[in-house]
Short mmCIF file of C-alpha atoms and ligand atoms in Angstrom, two decimals:
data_model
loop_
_atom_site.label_atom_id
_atom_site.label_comp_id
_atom_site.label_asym_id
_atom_site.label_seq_id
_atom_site.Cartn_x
_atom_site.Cartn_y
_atom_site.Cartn_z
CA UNK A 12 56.91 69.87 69.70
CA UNK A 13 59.99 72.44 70.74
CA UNK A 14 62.46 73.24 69.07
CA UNK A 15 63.30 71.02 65.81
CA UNK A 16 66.26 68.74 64.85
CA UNK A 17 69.05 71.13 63.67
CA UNK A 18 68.08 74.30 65.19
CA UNK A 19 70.57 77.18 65.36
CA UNK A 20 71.15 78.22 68.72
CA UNK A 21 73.54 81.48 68.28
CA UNK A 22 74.91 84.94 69.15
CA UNK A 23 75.08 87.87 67.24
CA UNK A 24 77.82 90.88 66.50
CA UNK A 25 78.45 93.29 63.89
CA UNK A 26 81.98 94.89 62.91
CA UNK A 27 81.83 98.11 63.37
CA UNK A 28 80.70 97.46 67.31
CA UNK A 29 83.14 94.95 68.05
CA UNK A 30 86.05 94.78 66.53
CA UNK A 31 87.94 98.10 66.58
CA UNK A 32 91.31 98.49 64.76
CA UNK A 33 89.75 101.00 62.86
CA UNK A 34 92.91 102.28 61.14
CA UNK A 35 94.91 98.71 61.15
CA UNK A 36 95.66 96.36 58.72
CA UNK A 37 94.76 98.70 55.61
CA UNK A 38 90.83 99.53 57.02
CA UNK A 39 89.57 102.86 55.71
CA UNK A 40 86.90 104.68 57.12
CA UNK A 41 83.14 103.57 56.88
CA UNK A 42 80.21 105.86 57.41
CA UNK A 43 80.14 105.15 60.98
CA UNK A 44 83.98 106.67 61.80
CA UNK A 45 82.73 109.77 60.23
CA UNK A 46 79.35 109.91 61.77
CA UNK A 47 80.70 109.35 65.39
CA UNK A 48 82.54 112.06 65.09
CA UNK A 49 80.65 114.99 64.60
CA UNK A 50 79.70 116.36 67.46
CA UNK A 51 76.40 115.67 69.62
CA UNK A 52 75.97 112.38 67.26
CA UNK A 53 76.68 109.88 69.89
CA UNK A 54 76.62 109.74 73.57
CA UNK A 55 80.12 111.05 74.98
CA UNK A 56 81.38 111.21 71.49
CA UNK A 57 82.13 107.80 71.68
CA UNK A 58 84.12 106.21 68.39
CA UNK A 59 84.25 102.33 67.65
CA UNK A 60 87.76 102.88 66.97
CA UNK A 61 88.86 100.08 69.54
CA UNK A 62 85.32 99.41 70.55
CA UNK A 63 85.65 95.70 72.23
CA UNK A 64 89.24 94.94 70.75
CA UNK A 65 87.45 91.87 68.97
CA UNK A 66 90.40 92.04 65.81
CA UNK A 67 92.93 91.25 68.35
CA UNK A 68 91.01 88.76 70.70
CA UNK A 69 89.37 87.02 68.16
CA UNK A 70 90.67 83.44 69.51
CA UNK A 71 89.83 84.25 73.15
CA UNK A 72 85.66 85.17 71.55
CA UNK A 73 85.62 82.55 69.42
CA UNK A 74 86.44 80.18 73.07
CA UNK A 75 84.00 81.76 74.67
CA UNK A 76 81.54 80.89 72.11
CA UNK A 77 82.41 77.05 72.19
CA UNK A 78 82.14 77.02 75.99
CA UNK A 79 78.64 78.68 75.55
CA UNK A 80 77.61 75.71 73.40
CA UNK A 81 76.47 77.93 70.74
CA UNK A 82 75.70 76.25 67.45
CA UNK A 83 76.10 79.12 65.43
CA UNK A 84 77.55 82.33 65.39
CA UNK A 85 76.03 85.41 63.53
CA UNK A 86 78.89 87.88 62.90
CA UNK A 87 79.44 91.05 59.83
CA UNK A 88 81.91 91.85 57.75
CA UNK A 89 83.58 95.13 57.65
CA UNK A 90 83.12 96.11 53.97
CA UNK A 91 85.99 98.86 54.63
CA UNK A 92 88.33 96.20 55.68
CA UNK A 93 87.88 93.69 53.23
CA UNK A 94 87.68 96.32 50.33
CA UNK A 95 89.20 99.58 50.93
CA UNK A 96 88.51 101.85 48.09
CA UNK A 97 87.67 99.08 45.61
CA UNK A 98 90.51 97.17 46.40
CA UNK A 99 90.65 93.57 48.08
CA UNK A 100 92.96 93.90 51.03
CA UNK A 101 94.50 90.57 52.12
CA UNK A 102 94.96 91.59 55.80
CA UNK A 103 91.35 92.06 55.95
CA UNK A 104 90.20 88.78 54.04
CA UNK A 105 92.52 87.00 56.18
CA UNK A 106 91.18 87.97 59.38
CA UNK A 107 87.35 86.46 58.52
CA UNK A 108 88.68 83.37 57.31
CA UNK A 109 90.56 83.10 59.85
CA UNK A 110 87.33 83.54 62.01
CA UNK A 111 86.00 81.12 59.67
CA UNK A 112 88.06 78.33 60.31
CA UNK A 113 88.25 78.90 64.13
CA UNK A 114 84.46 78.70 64.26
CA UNK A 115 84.58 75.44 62.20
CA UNK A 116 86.98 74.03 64.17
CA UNK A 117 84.70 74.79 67.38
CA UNK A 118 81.71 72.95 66.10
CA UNK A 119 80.47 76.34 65.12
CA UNK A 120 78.60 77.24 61.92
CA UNK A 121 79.63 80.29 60.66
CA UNK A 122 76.80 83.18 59.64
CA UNK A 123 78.11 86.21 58.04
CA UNK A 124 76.16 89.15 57.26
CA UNK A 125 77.62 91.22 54.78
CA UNK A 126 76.40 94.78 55.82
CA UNK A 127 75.45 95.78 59.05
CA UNK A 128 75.42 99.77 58.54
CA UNK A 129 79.11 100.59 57.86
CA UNK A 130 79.00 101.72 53.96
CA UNK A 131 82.74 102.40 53.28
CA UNK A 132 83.01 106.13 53.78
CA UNK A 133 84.32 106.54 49.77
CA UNK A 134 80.63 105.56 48.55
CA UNK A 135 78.82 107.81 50.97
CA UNK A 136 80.62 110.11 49.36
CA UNK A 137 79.51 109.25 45.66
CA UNK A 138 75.89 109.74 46.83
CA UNK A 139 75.69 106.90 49.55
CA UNK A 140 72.64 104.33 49.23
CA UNK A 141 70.29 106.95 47.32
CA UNK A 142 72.51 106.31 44.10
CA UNK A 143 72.02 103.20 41.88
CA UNK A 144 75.68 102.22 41.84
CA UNK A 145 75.64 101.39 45.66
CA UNK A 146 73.67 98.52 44.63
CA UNK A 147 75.94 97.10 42.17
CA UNK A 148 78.80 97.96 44.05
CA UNK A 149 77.95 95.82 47.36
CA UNK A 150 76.75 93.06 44.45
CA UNK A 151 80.81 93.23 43.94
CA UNK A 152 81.37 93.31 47.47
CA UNK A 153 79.46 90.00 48.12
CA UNK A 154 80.92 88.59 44.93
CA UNK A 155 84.42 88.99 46.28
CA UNK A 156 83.53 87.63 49.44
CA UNK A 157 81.53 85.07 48.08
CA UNK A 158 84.93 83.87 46.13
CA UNK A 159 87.11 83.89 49.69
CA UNK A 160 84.61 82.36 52.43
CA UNK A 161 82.03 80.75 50.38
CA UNK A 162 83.17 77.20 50.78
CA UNK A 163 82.38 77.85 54.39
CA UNK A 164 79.72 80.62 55.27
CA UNK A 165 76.69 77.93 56.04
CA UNK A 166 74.41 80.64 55.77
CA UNK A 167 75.18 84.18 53.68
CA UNK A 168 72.94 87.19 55.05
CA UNK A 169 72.92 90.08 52.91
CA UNK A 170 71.78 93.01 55.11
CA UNK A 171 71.00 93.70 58.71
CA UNK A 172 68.03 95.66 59.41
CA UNK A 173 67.57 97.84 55.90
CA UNK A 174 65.39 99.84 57.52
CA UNK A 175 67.63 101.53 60.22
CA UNK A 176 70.26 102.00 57.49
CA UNK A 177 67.91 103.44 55.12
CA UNK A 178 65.34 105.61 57.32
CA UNK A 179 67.55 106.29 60.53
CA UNK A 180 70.16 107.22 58.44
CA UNK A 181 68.60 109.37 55.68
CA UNK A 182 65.27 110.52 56.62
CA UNK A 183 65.76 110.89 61.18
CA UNK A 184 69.75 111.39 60.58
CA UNK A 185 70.17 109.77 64.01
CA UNK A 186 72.44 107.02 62.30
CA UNK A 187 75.46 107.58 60.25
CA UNK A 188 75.18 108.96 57.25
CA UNK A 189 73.33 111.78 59.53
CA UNK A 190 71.10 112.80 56.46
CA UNK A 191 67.62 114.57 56.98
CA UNK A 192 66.34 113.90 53.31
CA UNK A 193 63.20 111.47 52.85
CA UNK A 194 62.69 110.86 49.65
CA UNK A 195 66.86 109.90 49.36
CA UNK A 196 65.61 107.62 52.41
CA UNK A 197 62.85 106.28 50.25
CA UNK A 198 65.59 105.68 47.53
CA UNK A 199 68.07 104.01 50.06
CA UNK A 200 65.41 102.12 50.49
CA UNK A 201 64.85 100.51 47.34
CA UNK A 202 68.57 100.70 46.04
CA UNK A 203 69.29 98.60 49.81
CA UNK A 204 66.88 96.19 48.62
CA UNK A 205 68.34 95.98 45.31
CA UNK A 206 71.39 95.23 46.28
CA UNK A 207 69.68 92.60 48.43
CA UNK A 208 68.65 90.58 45.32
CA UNK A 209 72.04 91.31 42.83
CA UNK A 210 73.85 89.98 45.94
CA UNK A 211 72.00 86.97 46.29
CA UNK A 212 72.17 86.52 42.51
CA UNK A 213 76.37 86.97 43.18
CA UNK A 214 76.64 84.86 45.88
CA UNK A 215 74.65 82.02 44.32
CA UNK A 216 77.30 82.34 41.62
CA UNK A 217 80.15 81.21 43.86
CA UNK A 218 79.58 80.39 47.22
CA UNK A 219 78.70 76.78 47.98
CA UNK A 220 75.48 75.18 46.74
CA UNK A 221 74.62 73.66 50.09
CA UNK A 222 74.88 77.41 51.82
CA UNK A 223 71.88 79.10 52.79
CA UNK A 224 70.92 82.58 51.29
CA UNK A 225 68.92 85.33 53.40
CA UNK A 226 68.19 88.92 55.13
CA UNK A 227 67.54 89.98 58.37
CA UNK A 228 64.77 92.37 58.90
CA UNK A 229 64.03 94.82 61.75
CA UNK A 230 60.27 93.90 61.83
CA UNK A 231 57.91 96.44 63.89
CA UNK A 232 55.51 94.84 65.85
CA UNK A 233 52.59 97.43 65.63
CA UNK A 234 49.79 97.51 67.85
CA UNK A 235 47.00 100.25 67.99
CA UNK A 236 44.63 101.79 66.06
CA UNK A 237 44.19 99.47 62.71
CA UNK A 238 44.87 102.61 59.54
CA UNK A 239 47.61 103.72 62.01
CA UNK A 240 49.16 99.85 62.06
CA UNK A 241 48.51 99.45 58.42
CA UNK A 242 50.77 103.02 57.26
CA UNK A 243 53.35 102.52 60.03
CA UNK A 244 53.67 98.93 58.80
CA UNK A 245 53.97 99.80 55.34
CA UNK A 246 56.85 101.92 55.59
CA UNK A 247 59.01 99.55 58.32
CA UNK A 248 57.95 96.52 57.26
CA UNK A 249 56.16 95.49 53.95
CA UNK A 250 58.22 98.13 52.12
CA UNK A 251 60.83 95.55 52.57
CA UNK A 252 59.47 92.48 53.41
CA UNK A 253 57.27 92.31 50.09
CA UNK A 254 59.47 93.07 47.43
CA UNK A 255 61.92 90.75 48.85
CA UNK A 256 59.22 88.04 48.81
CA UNK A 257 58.08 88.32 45.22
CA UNK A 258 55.01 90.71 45.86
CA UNK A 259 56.49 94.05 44.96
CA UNK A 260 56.18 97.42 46.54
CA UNK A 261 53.02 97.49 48.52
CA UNK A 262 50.38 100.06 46.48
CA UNK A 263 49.65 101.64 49.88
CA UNK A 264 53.10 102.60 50.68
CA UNK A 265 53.61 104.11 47.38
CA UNK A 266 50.19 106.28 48.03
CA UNK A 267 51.25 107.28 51.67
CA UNK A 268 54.61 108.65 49.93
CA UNK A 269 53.52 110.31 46.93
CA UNK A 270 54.15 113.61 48.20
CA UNK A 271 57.43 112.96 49.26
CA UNK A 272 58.56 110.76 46.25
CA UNK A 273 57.25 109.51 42.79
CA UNK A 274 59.37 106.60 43.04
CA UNK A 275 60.83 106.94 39.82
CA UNK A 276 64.05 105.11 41.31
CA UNK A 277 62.36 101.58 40.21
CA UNK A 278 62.98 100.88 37.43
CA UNK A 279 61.38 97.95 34.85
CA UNK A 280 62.93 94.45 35.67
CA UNK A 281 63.96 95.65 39.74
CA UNK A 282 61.20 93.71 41.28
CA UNK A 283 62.39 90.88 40.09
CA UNK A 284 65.92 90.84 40.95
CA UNK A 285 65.01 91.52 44.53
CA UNK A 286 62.69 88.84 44.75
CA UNK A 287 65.71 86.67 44.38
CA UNK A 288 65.02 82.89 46.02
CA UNK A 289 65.43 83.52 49.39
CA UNK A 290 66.45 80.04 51.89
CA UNK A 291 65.61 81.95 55.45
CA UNK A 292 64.45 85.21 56.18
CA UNK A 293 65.96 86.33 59.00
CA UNK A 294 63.89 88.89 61.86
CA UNK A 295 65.29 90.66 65.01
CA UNK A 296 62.90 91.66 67.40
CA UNK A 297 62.79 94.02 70.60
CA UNK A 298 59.90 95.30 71.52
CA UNK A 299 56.17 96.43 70.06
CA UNK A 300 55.39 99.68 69.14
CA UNK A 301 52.09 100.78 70.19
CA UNK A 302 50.67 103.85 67.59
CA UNK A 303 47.25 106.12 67.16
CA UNK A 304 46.33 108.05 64.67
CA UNK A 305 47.19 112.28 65.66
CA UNK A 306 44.71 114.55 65.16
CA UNK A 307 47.08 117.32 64.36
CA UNK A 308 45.97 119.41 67.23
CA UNK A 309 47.10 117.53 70.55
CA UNK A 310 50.96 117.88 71.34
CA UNK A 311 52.16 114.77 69.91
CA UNK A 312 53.75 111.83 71.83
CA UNK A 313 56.38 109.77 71.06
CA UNK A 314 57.33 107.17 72.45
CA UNK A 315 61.64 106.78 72.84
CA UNK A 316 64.67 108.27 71.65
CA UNK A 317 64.72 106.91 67.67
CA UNK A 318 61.01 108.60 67.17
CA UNK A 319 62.11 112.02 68.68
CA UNK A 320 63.31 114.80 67.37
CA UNK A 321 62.02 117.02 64.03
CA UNK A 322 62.68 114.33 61.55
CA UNK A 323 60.64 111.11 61.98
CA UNK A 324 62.47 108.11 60.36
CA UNK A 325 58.37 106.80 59.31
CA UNK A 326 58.47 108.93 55.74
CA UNK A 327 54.58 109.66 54.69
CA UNK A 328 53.62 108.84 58.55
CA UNK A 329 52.51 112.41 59.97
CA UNK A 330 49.54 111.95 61.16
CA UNK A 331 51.03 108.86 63.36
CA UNK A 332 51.66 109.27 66.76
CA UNK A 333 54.02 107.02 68.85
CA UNK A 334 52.76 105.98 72.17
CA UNK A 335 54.65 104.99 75.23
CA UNK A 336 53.79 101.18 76.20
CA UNK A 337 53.84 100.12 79.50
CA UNK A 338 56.61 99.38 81.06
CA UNK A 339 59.30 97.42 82.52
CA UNK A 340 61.71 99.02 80.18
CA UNK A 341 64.92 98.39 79.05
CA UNK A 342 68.04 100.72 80.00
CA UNK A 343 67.35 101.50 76.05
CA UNK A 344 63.70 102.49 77.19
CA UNK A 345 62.28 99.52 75.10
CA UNK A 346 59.20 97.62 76.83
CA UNK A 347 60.02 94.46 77.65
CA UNK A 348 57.13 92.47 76.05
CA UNK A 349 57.61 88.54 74.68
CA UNK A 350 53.93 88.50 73.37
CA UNK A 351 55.09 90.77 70.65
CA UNK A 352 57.65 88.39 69.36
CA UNK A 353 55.29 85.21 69.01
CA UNK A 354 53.02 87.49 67.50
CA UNK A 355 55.28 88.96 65.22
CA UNK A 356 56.71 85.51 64.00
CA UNK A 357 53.38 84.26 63.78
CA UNK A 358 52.35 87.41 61.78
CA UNK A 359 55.40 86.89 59.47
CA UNK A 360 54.46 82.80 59.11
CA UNK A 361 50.63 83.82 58.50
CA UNK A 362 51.46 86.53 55.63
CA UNK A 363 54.09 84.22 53.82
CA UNK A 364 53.73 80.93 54.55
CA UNK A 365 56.47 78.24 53.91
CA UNK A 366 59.12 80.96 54.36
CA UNK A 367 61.81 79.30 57.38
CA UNK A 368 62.49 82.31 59.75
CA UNK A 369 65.23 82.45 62.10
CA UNK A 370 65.40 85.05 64.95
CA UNK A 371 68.92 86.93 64.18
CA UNK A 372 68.71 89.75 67.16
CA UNK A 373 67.32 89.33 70.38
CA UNK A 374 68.23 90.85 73.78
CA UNK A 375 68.13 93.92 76.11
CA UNK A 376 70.15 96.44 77.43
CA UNK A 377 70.36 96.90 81.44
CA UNK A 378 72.58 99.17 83.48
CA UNK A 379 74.25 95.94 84.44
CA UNK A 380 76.29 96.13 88.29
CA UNK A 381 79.33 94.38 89.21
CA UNK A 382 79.46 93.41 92.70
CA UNK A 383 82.42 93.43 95.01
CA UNK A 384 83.25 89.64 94.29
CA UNK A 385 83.05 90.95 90.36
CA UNK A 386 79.81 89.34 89.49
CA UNK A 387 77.47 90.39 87.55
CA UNK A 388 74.23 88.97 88.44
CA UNK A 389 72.19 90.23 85.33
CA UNK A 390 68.50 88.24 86.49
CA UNK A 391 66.41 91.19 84.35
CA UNK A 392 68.62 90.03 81.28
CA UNK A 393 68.01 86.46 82.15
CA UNK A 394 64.10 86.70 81.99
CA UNK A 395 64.08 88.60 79.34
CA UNK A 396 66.22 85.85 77.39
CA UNK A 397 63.47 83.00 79.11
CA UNK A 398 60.63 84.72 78.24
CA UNK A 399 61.72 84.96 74.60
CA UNK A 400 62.94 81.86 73.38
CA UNK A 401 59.61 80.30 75.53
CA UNK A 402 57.84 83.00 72.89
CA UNK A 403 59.66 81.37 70.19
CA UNK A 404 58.82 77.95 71.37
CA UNK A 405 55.62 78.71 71.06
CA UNK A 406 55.30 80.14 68.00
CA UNK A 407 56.97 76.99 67.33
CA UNK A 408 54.30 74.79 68.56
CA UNK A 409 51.80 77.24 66.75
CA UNK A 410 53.38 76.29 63.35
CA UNK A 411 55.51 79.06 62.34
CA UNK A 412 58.80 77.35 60.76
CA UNK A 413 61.51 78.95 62.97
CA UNK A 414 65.06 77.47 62.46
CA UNK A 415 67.45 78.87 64.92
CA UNK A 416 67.55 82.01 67.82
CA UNK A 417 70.34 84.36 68.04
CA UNK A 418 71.24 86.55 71.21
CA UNK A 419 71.99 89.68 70.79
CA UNK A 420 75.02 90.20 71.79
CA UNK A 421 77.86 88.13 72.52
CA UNK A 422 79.41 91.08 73.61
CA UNK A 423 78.83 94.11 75.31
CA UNK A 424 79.69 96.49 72.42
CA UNK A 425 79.24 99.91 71.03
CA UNK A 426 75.83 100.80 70.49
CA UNK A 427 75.66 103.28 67.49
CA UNK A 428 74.55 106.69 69.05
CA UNK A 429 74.60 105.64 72.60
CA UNK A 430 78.32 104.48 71.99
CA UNK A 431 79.21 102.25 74.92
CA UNK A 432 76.83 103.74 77.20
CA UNK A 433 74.74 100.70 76.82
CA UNK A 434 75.34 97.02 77.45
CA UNK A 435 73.56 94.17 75.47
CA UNK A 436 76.26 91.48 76.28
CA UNK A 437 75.98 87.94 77.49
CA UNK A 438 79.94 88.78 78.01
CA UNK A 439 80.86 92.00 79.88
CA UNK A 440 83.76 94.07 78.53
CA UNK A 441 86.23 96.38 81.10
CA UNK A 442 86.45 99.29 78.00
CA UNK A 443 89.73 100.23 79.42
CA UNK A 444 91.25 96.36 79.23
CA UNK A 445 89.55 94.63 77.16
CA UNK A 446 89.00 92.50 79.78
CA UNK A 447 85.94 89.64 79.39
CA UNK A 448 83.67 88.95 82.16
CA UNK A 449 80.36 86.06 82.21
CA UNK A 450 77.40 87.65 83.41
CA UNK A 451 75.09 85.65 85.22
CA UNK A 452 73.32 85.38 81.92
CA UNK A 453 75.82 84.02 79.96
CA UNK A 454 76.12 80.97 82.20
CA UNK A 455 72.46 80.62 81.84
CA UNK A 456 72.17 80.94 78.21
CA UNK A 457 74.67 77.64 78.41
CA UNK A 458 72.47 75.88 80.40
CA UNK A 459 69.32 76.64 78.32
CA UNK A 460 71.38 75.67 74.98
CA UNK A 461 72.65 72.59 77.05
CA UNK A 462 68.79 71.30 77.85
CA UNK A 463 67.55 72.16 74.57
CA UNK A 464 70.17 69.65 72.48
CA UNK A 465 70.55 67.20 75.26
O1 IFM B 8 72.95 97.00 68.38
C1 IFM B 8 71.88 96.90 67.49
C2 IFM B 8 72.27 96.09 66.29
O2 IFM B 8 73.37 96.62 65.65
C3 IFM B 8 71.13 96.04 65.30
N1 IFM B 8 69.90 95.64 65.93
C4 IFM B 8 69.53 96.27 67.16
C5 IFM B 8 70.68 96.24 68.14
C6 IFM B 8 70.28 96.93 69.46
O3 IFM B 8 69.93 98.25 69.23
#
């Protein structure tokens, strides 16, 4: 068994925490270079206005990525670049294609996700995600892009991780757009899933037949008391995951919320457009989270930094309490635990069978050292790579239809409200120069992508 003929061995980025050049080229301002501003958002007041200088060493990544061997390369597009106020900007086109080609050139097959959290700053401002339009306006978005890329995208991902962008960042306001209101969070939520399905509709329009069409979902491995699991699951995973598989919003979600929202934002005919035909369904996973149900009387527990706090991001979940798992953690504070991710692909094959997954996101964070010969010898990162792609082997061999594995992150890179405080790269960057350095990791990731297609 293993892994299967054709399988996508890859690395993952997003815009806004790579490429910087914020104000070049005819960018405008996305959610994120307003967020990142206000002060006490993000560690140091860090901005990702040069972030890992990615616009202007584009060619030196994209050689990296062929001397890692990857397959595939999972990368966003900076809606603010590419569309500035409504308005194609050919700088900004020009730069992804360029990407484009170099990738094809390298043997590379190009992924592109088409938001990863940076809403151009213009539509925040005419509501954000809580308003209808949003959803027809990133439809446009991925129509336009669609029309420039779409002979060569091999597979189109709509949105990264819905759930940060709709709960983090309207009901916990720990993510840009900062907003502490849940039922616009439980509105976000819907109008980010449709916008899922218009944009599939779009892209299937005018992007090559032969290219595949998906999402990429932040799925929450629960464990823990069973009603606890089942609410907390609703609300970060099936509130997503469902609709976008043809079965609707889940009646339990829609009971936990009813105090918050009526959900009078769906309207007749939405179901349907989100359960557009999906080719892959694309899941990034971490770590578990382990939950109880809270008695309301015991000072409540929770477990790291996103749970924190007066707002919970997990609308209609009071009466949940996040536990602390064991460790080893992550410099993020994450357990390190590969069991989860079998069990979560597993989980995901079980619930909808025939659906191909693909891991999109997968990695840690560690306060990596570099020694006096400048190496960085980064063995927690390399087990925790092993032990997960041997958890997605066996999932594998347990029947789940996984098609490729993506490492999170090529790059070190800026890491939202912990700016660059925290380092998920295979590939170190020197913030000051730019300068790229292998960790030990890197090197090994080669060698495990080497054995794999020998
Ligand atoms: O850096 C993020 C990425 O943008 C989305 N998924 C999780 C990663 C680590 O927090």
């Amino acid at each position: 068994m293993g892994f299967p003929e054709g399988f996508l061995w890859g690395a993952a980025t997003a815009a806004y925490q790579i490429e910087g050049a914020a104000a070049e080229d005819g960018r405008t301002p996305c959610i994120w270079d307003t967020f990142s501003r206000v002060p006490g958002k993000v560690l140091n007041g860090d901005t990702g206005d040069v972030a890992a200088d990615h616009y202007h060493r584009r060619r030196e990544d994209v050689a990296a990525m062929a001397r890692l061997g990857l397959s595939a390369y999972r990368f966003s597009i900076s809606w603010s670049r590419v569309l500035p106020g409504g308005r194609p900007n050919r700088k900004g086109l020009d730069f992804y294609s360029a990407l484009v080609d170099e990738l094809l050139e390298a043997g590379i097959a190009p992924v592109a996700t088409l938001y990863h959290w940076d809403l151009p700053q213009e539509l925040e401002d005419a509501g954000g995600w809580p308003v209808r339009d949003t959803a027809r306006r990133f439809a446009d978005h991925a129509e336009r892009i669609g029309r420039v890329l779409g002979d060569r995208v091999h597979t189109w991902t709509t949105l990264n991780e819905p759930w940060c962008s709709a709960f983090l960042g309207y009901a916990a306001g720990v993510h840009a757009p900062g907003r502490v209101e849940p039922e616009a969070a439980l509105a976000a939520a819907h109008h980010l899933n449709l916008a899922h399905g218009l944009a599939v509709r779009a892209l299937r329009g005018v992007v090559s037949p032969t290219a595949r069409h998906s999402i990429t979902l932040n799925m929450h491995q629960l464990r823990g008391e069973p009603d606890a699991v089942r609410q907390v699951d609703g609300i970060a995973n099936r509130v997503f995951l469902d609709p976008v598989l043809g079965r609707g919003y889940p009646e339990d979600v829609i009971a936990d919320t009813a105090s918050v929202s009526d959900w009078s934002f769906v309207r007749d005919g939405d179901d349907a457009v989100i359960a557009a035909p999906l080719d892959v369904l694309g899941l990034n996973y971490y770590s578990p989270t382990l939950v109880r149900r809270w008695d309301g009387t015991s000072p409540r527990v929770h477990a790291d930094g996103h749970k924190q706090g007066a707002a919970s991001p997990f609308v209609g979940c009071d009466t949940v309490e996040f536990l602390r798992q064991p460790g080893p953690y992550t410099a993020m504070g994450w357990p390190v635990d590969a069991n989860g991710m079998e069990e979560m692909l597993l989980r995901v094959h079980r619930d909808h069978p025939g659906v191909p997954l693909m891991i999109t996101e997968n990695g840690a964070a560690f306060d990596d050292e570099i020694d006096a010969g400048g190496r960085i010898g980064d063995a927690d990162r390399i087990a925790y790579l092993r032990d997960h792609i041997a958890a997605v082997e066996s999932a594998i061999d347990a029947g789940a239809d996984v098609r490729g594995y993506f490492a999170w992150s090529l790059l070190d890179n800026y890491e939202w409200a912990y700016g660059y405080a925290r380092r998920f790269g295979l590939i170190h960057v020197d913030y000051a120069t730019g300068n790229r350095t292998w960790k030990d990791s890197a090197a090994w990731y080669r060698d495990r992508i080497a054995r794999a297609t020998a």
